[in-house]
Phi, psi and omega in degrees: 000325185295323180294321180292325182288334186288333178234127186268144180291152179280354177298139180069013177231133175266175186291341182274348182268137178293144179274127180273128181266089181284122178270345174054239188294336181292334179275349187295321179304324180287317184286314179294321177298317176300315180299315184297310182291325178296316180291320177301317180291312184293311182290323177297330178282319190268337188299325186245021187294327179298317179295321180299315182292324183278334184258323181269318180267003175055034179278151173290155181304316181299314182297314182294316181296319178294317179299317179293325177297317179293318179296314177298317180298315179294322179295327179275340177279327183301324180301333178295316176292320179298319179296319179296313181294323179294312182289331188264321190238309197257333187083164187288324184296309181295321180296315179295318180298312180296317182293324180296318178295319179298318178297319179298316179297320179298319179291324177297313181298318179296320178296324179294328179296334177272326186282328184257120186299326182289349182265003173214160182295163175294151182296137181276120182253353182287142177287155178064016173066024182259154177058034177272143178281124179275174180289146177282171182298317182286332173294318175295321179299318179294319178297316181293330178295324176294320176299321180299314177298319181294325177294316178299318178298315179296323181296330179265325185283314188298317181278348189248334190295316180292315181295324180294321176296319178295327180301338185282353181244148177276110184288350182272355179248154180295319180294325177294320178294321176295322178296322178296315179298319178296321179296318177302316180299314180293326180300310182287332174295315181295325178297313179298316180300317181296319180296315182300312182292319186292312186278358174248289185294307184292318179296323179297318178298317180297319186279330189243345182244289184198132175293325180298314178291317182297329176268337177288326179299312176301324179296318178295321178295322178292325175298317177297324177299315179297316181300313180296319182298311183284336178297324181268015187303321184291343183265345189283147164275120184248097182288129181285147178295138182248010182097153184281132175293346177295340177299319179297321177297315179297322180297318179296317181295316181295315181294323179294321178292319180297326184253025185296336182273353181281156177250142178285143172253141189248145178269182181291341181268016178064028173238148181290154177276109184234160177292109189249094178222142176225126182298134183296336181266005182294139178273354182279148177282147179292130184250137176283165180288139173233149188274347180293150178055050183301338179301324182291337180299335183295337179293343181254013174283122183272122179256160180303327182280351178282120183263148182243134176289161179303331181275003176098355180273152178290144180294319179242096182291352177272356175245329181226124178244169180267159177299327177296316177302316182299315181295325177295320178293323177300322178302316181293315182295322180297327183290329190303314179298321177295317179301322183299329180293338181289340183295309179287327177302311181296328181300323179295321183282334179298332181296335179286344178266351180239288187287336175294322177293320177294325175298317181296326180294335179246034174227167182283108183261014184286137168237104188082198185268344186239329188265134174241130180285128176300142182305319183290345183281344182294336180293348177295337179300321179299313182291321177299316179299315180297318181296320180284328184287323185303308179293327177296315180296317185289321188264335185243307186291313183299312178301321179294315178293327180299320179292332181276313186267339184079006180267144182299322181265007181081305176233154172284165182299317182288331174294319176299316180296321179296319177298320178299322178294318178299317179295327177293325176294316177299325178301315181293324179294313179297320178300320180294317181294319179294318180295322177299319179291319180298315181293318180297320178296319180294327184272339186247347182234161179302141179270173185246047180091203185242148176285172178305337179263002175091020179254147183300139181263126178292148178279358175293135180293138177291350176296341176294347177282346184300317181303315181292326178289325176293318177298324176299315178297318178296319179299316178295324179299327177271304190279308186296313178294321177298321177301310182300315179293323179299311180296321182297320184274330187267341174279149172304151187304323183280000179246017186291330176292323174294319178299320176297326179289338178299324178299315180291327179296317177297318178295325179296309181296327177295321178296317177297318179297318180299316177299319178296316180296319180299312181295317182294313180298320179298313184289328181284321188269344185294340177254009183276168180293326181285346180094168182295119179297330186240046178296158181301314176274112183297339178291337177260354183270179175233058184298330178297324177298320180295319177298318178297322178299315178296321177298322177297318175299321179296322178295316176298321179296324180295319177298316177301317180298319180298319178298314180294323180293323177296326184279337191292142173240138184280152177300132176083006181241100186290328182248051184295143176257179182300132186300317187277000176289147181266011187246036179291147178283164180297329181292315180286337183301322186293347182275345185223007178264000000 
């Protein structure tokens, strides 16, 4: 395959176009190596950050959880800006290079906060977590500067790393398509490998040996990632930025507003008469007319004053757009209500990255007589479940469902996403039941000493946390993977990097929402008769009530999702039927399986 990738065929290329020298598989050791070390560094830094903030920086649980929610939200919001800057100005190679260096600097600064005593508060030795010295303003400033570098790194790496790897293969050749599929497999393998190593080995070093070493190792791994990335620079295909596809969206909106007073004229085929032109070099598939969002159709009404260039394009695209442009914008607008349901969905799972770890800190983490599992390592259960479920679903569940439903994918994308939302609701219910048992055990039976923050440890085994973490993995297997595929298939082809950023945008807003809910519930309940639901000592808190509250929001979100799914029409299907119906035709099936 590598020989074929190194020289591109002259087919489909004229003499005036430069020949792209695809290195294909030869560039993969540098890119896959960069991906592996980058993920090892990033996940190794972030997996145990809640414990670091509460034990080394002496932050309260509420403060640390809220801070991490804001940090996660900003890190997931940044890729939208990163995708725009990459597509419009810098290209993926420069964006990835700059972001990799920024991530390395962020990890170095964070490691320094652990290695240098003056950069973090003195260790809290008081029992019950009282009278502990908090971080000073300049210590927080130094900590926040590391977060800032990490956010910049996430903003460039997340939207570009996968697409940059795909750029190295020629999609017009069979060997190039096989190489792309192979790259996807290796990409997700390295992600799984990085999670396994980070939440076990690196987290164990952080919890039992030294925070300085435990945070220094990810920084060294990120340095290796940068070295590998720049080492292969001469081999990479570096696609030049072609401008943001969001410009086309803005043109349709502006033109529709300008022509809002015009009336559509209809043809004999019950479709409006619109300016129908499609550029011959467009990578987007031709879309049929759909009746939803008819207001946008006015942007393609051709007026006498609208001038057309010799090549068929409008002279002023801010006054006249094509029917194809309008349909592409409709695709984006249709996705938004479905996308909005992901915000509350992610909020339910985010609790497993914060309060589940706090539950583990006040539960019996012993395995045998000598070994204790670090609190942050329990999240590996989620990834293990997801890793095991994907091949089971692909090889066993899908064929079985295919025979029942007649659909190629067994379930439609929105049906998969709906199942994931239901599983997230079950996750919160199980989490509440487990927390109720943990607290009751701590209050009625002898405890097992004190947690790192000085609170009594329940004698309930932390292994009881496994069911909720497994449900989290199953939920992600249905909804999160379904979301990514949904955005990939439903966005126009030239907007797929923007579509990929939509997943991170939903996660970002979910993180902000989670932080807001934590702060609001804490302030409302701390003066109530039932007591603070989110008290520092979980034995005095009512964390199970909070889980039920999140589950209730999830139930309302599921009803909203069902309404949006019934209304949704798939890209490229002019006569789309209700999504959740089981009677789709074979023709419409290919658009969403």
